[in-house]
Short mmCIF file of C-alpha atoms in Angstrom, two decimals:
data_model
loop_
_atom_site.label_atom_id
_atom_site.label_comp_id
_atom_site.label_asym_id
_atom_site.label_seq_id
_atom_site.Cartn_x
_atom_site.Cartn_y
_atom_site.Cartn_z
CA ALA A 1 -7.69 -42.85 -13.08
CA ARG A 2 -10.20 -40.30 -14.29
CA ALA A 3 -9.45 -36.71 -15.25
CA GLY A 4 -9.46 -34.44 -12.23
CA ASP A 5 -8.48 -37.24 -9.85
CA PRO A 6 -6.79 -35.42 -6.94
CA PHE A 7 -5.00 -38.58 -5.72
CA ARG A 8 -3.40 -39.07 -9.12
CA ALA A 9 -2.50 -35.39 -9.28
CA ILE A 10 -0.90 -35.60 -5.83
CA ALA A 11 1.22 -38.57 -6.87
CA HIS A 12 2.42 -36.92 -10.09
CA LEU A 13 3.04 -33.50 -8.59
CA THR A 14 4.89 -34.94 -5.59
CA ALA A 15 7.11 -36.98 -7.90
CA TYR A 16 7.80 -33.90 -10.02
CA LEU A 17 8.66 -31.72 -7.02
CA ASP A 18 10.95 -34.44 -5.65
CA VAL A 19 13.18 -34.35 -8.74
CA CYS A 20 12.91 -30.85 -10.20
CA PRO A 21 15.69 -28.36 -9.49
CA ARG A 22 14.92 -25.51 -7.07
CA ASP A 23 15.13 -22.95 -9.87
CA ASP A 24 12.74 -24.85 -12.17
CA THR A 25 10.17 -22.34 -13.43
CA GLY A 26 7.40 -24.94 -13.10
CA GLN A 27 7.96 -25.46 -9.38
CA PRO A 28 5.61 -22.69 -8.06
CA GLN A 29 2.72 -23.92 -10.19
CA ALA A 30 3.36 -27.56 -9.25
CA MET A 31 3.46 -26.67 -5.55
CA TYR A 32 0.27 -24.60 -5.86
CA GLU A 33 -1.56 -27.39 -7.69
CA LEU A 34 -0.30 -29.96 -5.17
CA ALA A 35 -1.59 -27.83 -2.29
CA ARG A 36 -4.99 -27.47 -4.00
CA ALA A 37 -5.23 -31.21 -4.71
CA THR A 38 -4.32 -31.93 -1.10
CA GLN A 39 -6.97 -29.46 0.01
CA ALA A 40 -9.50 -31.15 -2.28
CA ILE A 41 -9.10 -34.48 -0.48
CA GLY A 42 -9.48 -32.79 2.91
CA ASP A 43 -5.87 -33.06 4.08
CA TYR A 44 -5.96 -29.49 5.34
CA GLU A 45 -2.83 -29.64 7.50
CA ARG A 46 -0.66 -30.76 4.60
CA ALA A 47 -2.33 -28.24 2.28
CA LEU A 48 -1.59 -25.41 4.74
CA LEU A 49 2.03 -26.52 4.95
CA LEU A 50 2.30 -26.51 1.17
CA PHE A 51 0.65 -23.10 0.82
CA ASP A 52 3.01 -21.73 3.49
CA ARG A 53 5.99 -23.28 1.72
CA LEU A 54 4.85 -21.74 -1.56
CA GLU A 55 4.73 -18.30 0.02
CA VAL A 56 8.11 -18.69 1.73
CA GLU A 57 9.95 -20.11 -1.27
CA PHE A 58 8.27 -17.96 -3.95
CA PRO A 59 7.19 -14.71 -2.25
CA ASP A 60 7.57 -12.69 -5.43
CA ASN A 61 5.38 -14.97 -7.54
CA PRO A 62 1.92 -13.38 -7.27
CA ILE A 63 0.46 -15.70 -9.90
CA TYR A 64 0.36 -18.48 -7.29
CA THR A 65 1.07 -16.96 -3.86
CA TYR A 66 -1.79 -14.43 -3.87
CA PRO A 67 -4.55 -16.82 -5.01
CA SER A 68 -3.27 -19.33 -2.46
CA ARG A 69 -4.37 -16.99 0.30
CA LEU A 70 -7.99 -17.41 -0.73
CA ASP A 71 -7.46 -21.18 -0.66
CA VAL A 72 -6.02 -20.87 2.85
CA ALA A 73 -9.09 -18.86 3.89
CA ARG A 74 -11.32 -21.66 2.57
CA ILE A 75 -9.40 -24.19 4.65
CA PHE A 76 -10.03 -22.14 7.79
CA GLU A 77 -13.70 -21.98 6.81
CA ALA A 78 -13.87 -25.76 6.28
CA ARG A 79 -12.36 -26.25 9.73
CA GLY A 80 -14.90 -23.87 11.26
CA ASP A 81 -12.23 -21.32 12.20
CA LEU A 82 -13.94 -18.08 11.21
CA ASP A 83 -11.44 -15.93 13.12
CA GLY A 84 -8.60 -17.56 11.16
CA GLU A 85 -10.46 -17.03 7.91
CA ILE A 86 -10.97 -13.36 8.72
CA ARG A 87 -7.26 -12.96 9.56
CA VAL A 88 -6.26 -14.39 6.18
CA LEU A 89 -8.77 -12.25 4.26
CA ASN A 90 -7.66 -9.14 6.17
CA ARG A 91 -4.11 -9.92 5.19
CA VAL A 92 -5.11 -9.88 1.52
CA LEU A 93 -6.93 -6.59 1.99
CA THR A 94 -4.16 -4.89 3.95
CA GLU A 95 -1.47 -5.81 1.45
CA SER A 96 -2.92 -3.59 -1.24
CA ASP A 97 0.57 -2.27 -1.84
CA ARG A 98 1.34 -5.74 -3.22
CA ILE A 99 -2.13 -6.89 -4.28
CA ASP A 100 -3.93 -4.55 -6.65
CA PRO A 101 -7.38 -3.53 -5.31
CA THR A 102 -8.75 -3.95 -8.83
CA SER A 103 -7.59 -7.57 -8.98
CA GLU A 104 -10.00 -10.47 -8.80
CA ILE A 105 -8.31 -11.73 -5.62
CA TRP A 106 -8.77 -8.45 -3.78
CA LYS A 107 -12.40 -8.14 -4.94
CA ARG A 108 -13.24 -11.67 -3.84
CA ALA A 109 -11.57 -11.10 -0.46
CA LYS A 110 -13.53 -7.86 0.03
CA PHE A 111 -16.88 -9.56 -0.57
CA GLU A 112 -15.89 -12.73 1.25
CA ILE A 113 -14.85 -11.03 4.49
CA GLY A 114 -18.33 -9.53 4.82
CA ARG A 115 -19.94 -12.93 4.40
CA VAL A 116 -17.59 -14.52 6.92
CA ARG A 117 -18.22 -11.76 9.45
CA TYR A 118 -21.94 -12.39 8.99
CA ASP A 119 -21.39 -16.08 9.76
CA GLN A 120 -19.31 -15.09 12.77
CA ALA A 121 -22.05 -12.74 13.99
CA ARG A 122 -24.66 -15.48 13.71
CA GLN A 123 -22.42 -17.86 15.60
CA ARG A 124 -21.86 -15.32 18.38
CA LYS A 125 -25.58 -14.54 18.53
CA ALA A 126 -26.38 -18.26 18.88
CA ASP A 127 -23.80 -18.45 21.69
CA GLY A 128 -25.54 -15.59 23.50
CA GLN A 129 -22.68 -13.12 22.95
CA VAL A 130 -24.90 -10.13 22.28
CA ASP A 131 -22.37 -7.27 22.06
CA PRO A 132 -19.76 -9.23 20.06
CA ALA A 133 -22.53 -10.39 17.72
CA ARG A 134 -23.78 -6.84 17.17
CA ASP A 135 -20.22 -5.68 16.49
CA ALA A 136 -19.74 -8.50 13.98
CA PHE A 137 -23.05 -7.67 12.23
CA ARG A 138 -21.96 -4.03 11.95
CA ALA A 139 -18.56 -5.04 10.58
CA ALA A 140 -20.21 -7.41 8.07
CA ARG A 141 -22.60 -4.69 6.92
CA ARG A 142 -19.72 -2.18 6.59
CA ASP A 143 -17.57 -4.61 4.58
CA LEU A 144 -20.39 -5.61 2.24
CA GLU A 145 -21.53 -2.04 1.66
CA GLU A 146 -17.94 -1.02 0.90
CA ALA A 147 -17.59 -3.93 -1.51
CA LEU A 148 -20.78 -2.92 -3.32
CA THR A 149 -19.60 0.70 -3.47
CA TYR A 150 -16.14 -0.20 -4.80
CA TYR A 151 -17.30 -2.89 -7.22
CA PRO A 152 -20.84 -2.15 -8.46
CA GLU A 153 -20.12 -4.07 -11.70
CA GLU A 154 -19.64 -7.39 -9.87
CA ALA A 155 -23.09 -8.87 -10.51
CA ARG A 156 -22.66 -12.34 -8.97
CA LEU A 157 -20.75 -11.13 -5.93
CA GLY A 158 -23.08 -8.16 -5.62
CA ILE A 159 -26.16 -10.38 -5.51
CA LEU A 160 -24.58 -12.49 -2.79
CA ALA A 161 -23.64 -9.33 -0.86
CA LEU A 162 -27.18 -7.92 -1.14
CA ASP A 163 -28.61 -11.25 0.03
CA THR A 164 -26.30 -11.22 3.05
CA LEU A 165 -27.16 -7.57 3.79
CA ALA A 166 -30.85 -8.50 3.76
CA ARG A 167 -30.14 -11.34 6.20
CA ILE A 168 -28.23 -8.93 8.46
CA ALA A 169 -31.23 -6.57 8.45
CA VAL A 170 -33.51 -9.44 9.51
CA GLU A 171 -31.12 -10.49 12.28
CA GLU A 172 -30.85 -6.93 13.56
CA GLU A 173 -34.62 -6.48 13.37
CA ASP A 174 -35.07 -9.60 15.53
CA TRP A 175 -33.08 -7.86 18.27
CA GLU A 176 -35.22 -4.75 18.14
CA GLN A 177 -38.32 -6.82 18.99
#
C-alpha cells in the first residue's frame, strides 16, 4: 500500500486501538487519526461516532478534541447539512473559555462560519425564502467583517473573506433591482 493510504491507516489504527490499554497516551491521537482516515474514505457516520467518542473519552485533550470539531463541521458540509455545520462552528466559537480566541482553530471557525452562512443564504434565496436569505446574508457579512477586524494578519483567510463579502454585496444588489 502507498503512503497516505486511508484504508491501510484504518486497519492499523483499528488494530492498535483494539489492544492498547485505556490509559495509553497514544490512544487519543490514534482515535483522532482513525476518525480522519474514516472521514477521508467518506464513511461519515463512523467518523462522527469516532469524533464523538474522542470527545467523550478524552474531553481534556485539546490537542485532538478541539481540531476534531472542525473535521465534524466538514462532515456536515459534505453531507449538505449547513445548519449542522453552523451549530458545530458556533460551538467552537462559544467555548472561548476553553478554546483560546487567538488559536488557529478559533480563527478558522470564525472565518468559516461566515462562508457557511453565505452558502446557507444562497441556498435559501434559491428556495425563494427571501427573509431567511436576507437574514443569513446579514449574519454572513457580520461574521466575516468581525473575522477581518479580529484577525487582519490572516492573509489567506482574509482574501477568502473579502471574496465572500464581495459576493454578498452582489447578491444583495440583485435584490435591490
